[in-house]
Amino acid sequence: MPLRKSRSSAVEKALSPEEQQAKINEVRRMIGPLSEALPDFCSDASISRYLRSRNWNAEKASKMLKETVKWRLKYKPEAIRWEDVAHEAATGKIYRADYFDKYGRSVLVMRPGFQVGGKYKRKL
């Protein structure tokens, strides 16, 4: 299996498209029914990103993807609305970006370093 240097100067595996698809299918089998819970996060392209980030290690990539899906199912970040977090804007900790994501939704930017300790009762 050939190796190539990535931008981060780490050595990255270079897999053929067939090998990549086999790894994607392996991760999909490992995550099981979770792949149906959030299909956008379990697409071939998404799984491929997780695999690349873990140097094509299916076990590590599936663990990382499972944790992502579980977190998204628990906290439902796609359901956050400005009205839910507007009180955080008063602290300077969060603001609404002047652009939208690819689905046309507002983008909220959170800057935890701007947290005002104890001053506000409601905290994220």
PDB file of C-alpha atoms in Angstrom:
ATOM      1  CA  MET A   1       0.000   0.000   0.000  1.00  0.00           C
ATOM      2  CA  PRO A   2       1.668   3.248  -1.107  1.00  0.00           C
ATOM      3  CA  LEU A   3       2.092   6.109   1.321  1.00  0.00           C
ATOM      4  CA  ARG A   4       2.063   9.817   0.617  1.00  0.00           C
ATOM      5  CA  LYS A   5       2.756  12.921   2.659  1.00  0.00           C
ATOM      6  CA  SER A   6      -0.238  14.987   3.661  1.00  0.00           C
ATOM      7  CA  ARG A   7      -0.249  18.712   4.382  1.00  0.00           C
ATOM      8  CA  SER A   8       0.296  18.076   8.068  1.00  0.00           C
ATOM      9  CA  SER A   9       3.541  16.249   7.200  1.00  0.00           C
ATOM     10  CA  ALA A  10       2.132  12.982   8.536  1.00  0.00           C
ATOM     11  CA  VAL A  11       2.299   9.942   6.314  1.00  0.00           C
ATOM     12  CA  GLU A  12      -1.100   9.082   4.904  1.00  0.00           C
ATOM     13  CA  LYS A  13      -2.149   5.848   3.217  1.00  0.00           C
ATOM     14  CA  ALA A  14      -3.043   6.139  -0.462  1.00  0.00           C
ATOM     15  CA  LEU A  15      -5.826   3.670  -1.219  1.00  0.00           C
ATOM     16  CA  SER A  16      -7.337   2.752  -4.562  1.00  0.00           C
ATOM     17  CA  PRO A  17     -10.991   3.724  -5.071  1.00  0.00           C
ATOM     18  CA  GLU A  18     -11.981   0.071  -4.566  1.00  0.00           C
ATOM     19  CA  GLU A  19     -10.059  -0.110  -1.270  1.00  0.00           C
ATOM     20  CA  GLN A  20     -11.622   3.172  -0.156  1.00  0.00           C
ATOM     21  CA  GLN A  21     -15.124   1.870  -0.904  1.00  0.00           C
ATOM     22  CA  ALA A  22     -14.366  -1.345   0.996  1.00  0.00           C
ATOM     23  CA  LYS A  23     -13.306   0.724   4.037  1.00  0.00           C
ATOM     24  CA  ILE A  24     -16.447   2.873   3.752  1.00  0.00           C
ATOM     25  CA  ASN A  25     -18.603  -0.270   3.654  1.00  0.00           C
ATOM     26  CA  GLU A  26     -16.721  -1.676   6.654  1.00  0.00           C
ATOM     27  CA  VAL A  27     -17.405   1.486   8.692  1.00  0.00           C
ATOM     28  CA  ARG A  28     -21.052   1.439   7.628  1.00  0.00           C
ATOM     29  CA  ARG A  29     -21.343  -2.158   8.894  1.00  0.00           C
ATOM     30  CA  MET A  30     -19.611  -1.217  12.167  1.00  0.00           C
ATOM     31  CA  ILE A  31     -21.961   1.680  12.931  1.00  0.00           C
ATOM     32  CA  GLY A  32     -25.003  -0.421  12.062  1.00  0.00           C
ATOM     33  CA  PRO A  33     -28.444   1.168  12.536  1.00  0.00           C
ATOM     34  CA  LEU A  34     -26.935   4.512  13.607  1.00  0.00           C
ATOM     35  CA  SER A  35     -26.272   5.173   9.914  1.00  0.00           C
ATOM     36  CA  GLU A  36     -30.037   5.425   9.364  1.00  0.00           C
ATOM     37  CA  ALA A  37     -30.529   7.917  12.214  1.00  0.00           C
ATOM     38  CA  LEU A  38     -28.608  10.707  10.458  1.00  0.00           C
ATOM     39  CA  PRO A  39     -28.124   9.688   6.816  1.00  0.00           C
ATOM     40  CA  ASP A  40     -26.376  12.969   5.891  1.00  0.00           C
ATOM     41  CA  PHE A  41     -23.624  12.196   8.392  1.00  0.00           C
ATOM     42  CA  CYS A  42     -23.310   8.623   7.180  1.00  0.00           C
ATOM     43  CA  SER A  43     -23.007   9.247   3.443  1.00  0.00           C
ATOM     44  CA  ASP A  44     -20.023   7.806   1.581  1.00  0.00           C
ATOM     45  CA  ALA A  45     -18.433  11.268   1.447  1.00  0.00           C
ATOM     46  CA  SER A  46     -18.861  11.829   5.171  1.00  0.00           C
ATOM     47  CA  ILE A  47     -17.558   8.386   6.129  1.00  0.00           C
ATOM     48  CA  SER A  48     -14.615   8.953   3.804  1.00  0.00           C
ATOM     49  CA  ARG A  49     -13.744  12.180   5.687  1.00  0.00           C
ATOM     50  CA  TYR A  50     -13.779  10.306   8.998  1.00  0.00           C
ATOM     51  CA  LEU A  51     -11.620   7.551   7.505  1.00  0.00           C
ATOM     52  CA  ARG A  52      -9.090  10.037   6.107  1.00  0.00           C
ATOM     53  CA  SER A  53      -8.899  11.773   9.472  1.00  0.00           C
ATOM     54  CA  ARG A  54      -8.015   8.409  11.053  1.00  0.00           C
ATOM     55  CA  ASN A  55      -5.636   7.353   8.256  1.00  0.00           C
ATOM     56  CA  TRP A  56      -8.132   4.832   6.891  1.00  0.00           C
ATOM     57  CA  ASN A  57      -8.412   2.942  10.193  1.00  0.00           C
ATOM     58  CA  ALA A  58     -12.006   1.691  10.047  1.00  0.00           C
ATOM     59  CA  GLU A  59     -12.225   0.927  13.759  1.00  0.00           C
ATOM     60  CA  LYS A  60     -11.083   4.410  14.835  1.00  0.00           C
ATOM     61  CA  ALA A  61     -13.208   6.124  12.179  1.00  0.00           C
ATOM     62  CA  SER A  62     -16.345   4.195  13.141  1.00  0.00           C
ATOM     63  CA  LYS A  63     -15.832   4.997  16.825  1.00  0.00           C
ATOM     64  CA  MET A  64     -15.437   8.701  16.011  1.00  0.00           C
ATOM     65  CA  LEU A  65     -18.484   8.702  13.721  1.00  0.00           C
ATOM     66  CA  LYS A  66     -20.613   6.844  16.295  1.00  0.00           C
ATOM     67  CA  GLU A  67     -19.745   9.463  18.907  1.00  0.00           C
ATOM     68  CA  THR A  68     -20.640  12.262  16.474  1.00  0.00           C
ATOM     69  CA  VAL A  69     -24.008  10.712  15.613  1.00  0.00           C
ATOM     70  CA  LYS A  70     -24.821  10.032  19.282  1.00  0.00           C
ATOM     71  CA  TRP A  71     -23.905  13.624  20.206  1.00  0.00           C
ATOM     72  CA  ARG A  72     -26.012  15.068  17.366  1.00  0.00           C
ATOM     73  CA  LEU A  73     -28.989  12.867  18.335  1.00  0.00           C
ATOM     74  CA  LYS A  74     -28.706  13.930  21.972  1.00  0.00           C
ATOM     75  CA  TYR A  75     -28.129  17.680  21.561  1.00  0.00           C
ATOM     76  CA  LYS A  76     -29.880  18.257  18.195  1.00  0.00           C
ATOM     77  CA  PRO A  77     -27.716  21.188  17.046  1.00  0.00           C
ATOM     78  CA  GLU A  78     -29.797  21.504  13.872  1.00  0.00           C
ATOM     79  CA  ALA A  79     -32.775  22.483  16.052  1.00  0.00           C
ATOM     80  CA  ILE A  80     -31.061  25.453  17.743  1.00  0.00           C
ATOM     81  CA  ARG A  81     -32.795  28.718  16.863  1.00  0.00           C
ATOM     82  CA  TRP A  82     -31.640  32.262  17.463  1.00  0.00           C
ATOM     83  CA  GLU A  83     -34.409  32.786  19.991  1.00  0.00           C
ATOM     84  CA  ASP A  84     -32.966  29.899  22.033  1.00  0.00           C
ATOM     85  CA  VAL A  85     -29.548  31.517  22.347  1.00  0.00           C
ATOM     86  CA  ALA A  86     -30.180  35.251  21.905  1.00  0.00           C
ATOM     87  CA  HIS A  87     -29.490  35.817  25.613  1.00  0.00           C
ATOM     88  CA  GLU A  88     -25.912  34.637  24.952  1.00  0.00           C
ATOM     89  CA  ALA A  89     -25.467  37.450  22.427  1.00  0.00           C
ATOM     90  CA  ALA A  90     -25.624  39.933  25.287  1.00  0.00           C
ATOM     91  CA  THR A  91     -22.386  38.440  26.638  1.00  0.00           C
ATOM     92  CA  GLY A  92     -20.652  38.661  23.265  1.00  0.00           C
ATOM     93  CA  LYS A  93     -20.245  34.902  23.383  1.00  0.00           C
ATOM     94  CA  ILE A  94     -22.438  34.113  20.395  1.00  0.00           C
ATOM     95  CA  TYR A  95     -23.467  35.907  17.227  1.00  0.00           C
ATOM     96  CA  ARG A  96     -25.357  35.218  14.042  1.00  0.00           C
ATOM     97  CA  ALA A  97     -23.044  35.120  11.017  1.00  0.00           C
ATOM     98  CA  ASP A  98     -23.906  37.136   7.920  1.00  0.00           C
ATOM     99  CA  TYR A  99     -23.929  33.998   5.748  1.00  0.00           C
ATOM    100  CA  PHE A 100     -25.896  30.740   5.578  1.00  0.00           C
ATOM    101  CA  ASP A 101     -24.959  27.064   5.422  1.00  0.00           C
ATOM    102  CA  LYS A 102     -25.514  25.030   2.252  1.00  0.00           C
ATOM    103  CA  TYR A 103     -29.105  24.287   3.325  1.00  0.00           C
ATOM    104  CA  GLY A 104     -29.948  27.987   3.748  1.00  0.00           C
ATOM    105  CA  ARG A 105     -29.894  27.930   7.547  1.00  0.00           C
ATOM    106  CA  SER A 106     -28.440  30.726   9.666  1.00  0.00           C
ATOM    107  CA  VAL A 107     -24.994  30.037  11.070  1.00  0.00           C
ATOM    108  CA  LEU A 108     -24.458  30.743  14.757  1.00  0.00           C
ATOM    109  CA  VAL A 109     -20.868  31.329  15.857  1.00  0.00           C
ATOM    110  CA  MET A 110     -20.020  30.602  19.463  1.00  0.00           C
ATOM    111  CA  ARG A 111     -16.942  32.066  21.144  1.00  0.00           C
ATOM    112  CA  PRO A 112     -16.682  30.368  24.565  1.00  0.00           C
ATOM    113  CA  GLY A 113     -13.732  32.575  25.509  1.00  0.00           C
ATOM    114  CA  PHE A 114     -16.178  35.461  25.852  1.00  0.00           C
ATOM    115  CA  GLN A 115     -18.105  33.727  28.655  1.00  0.00           C
ATOM    116  CA  VAL A 116     -18.951  36.105  31.465  1.00  0.00           C
ATOM    117  CA  GLY A 117     -18.680  34.087  34.669  1.00  0.00           C
ATOM    118  CA  GLY A 118     -21.688  34.145  36.955  1.00  0.00           C
ATOM    119  CA  LYS A 119     -23.218  37.340  35.565  1.00  0.00           C
ATOM    120  CA  TYR A 120     -25.932  35.589  33.579  1.00  0.00           C
ATOM    121  CA  LYS A 121     -28.015  32.795  35.035  1.00  0.00           C
ATOM    122  CA  ARG A 122     -28.681  31.004  31.761  1.00  0.00           C
ATOM    123  CA  LYS A 123     -25.582  29.468  30.232  1.00  0.00           C
ATOM    124  CA  LEU A 124     -25.176  27.114  27.310  1.00  0.00           C
TER     125      LEU A 124
END
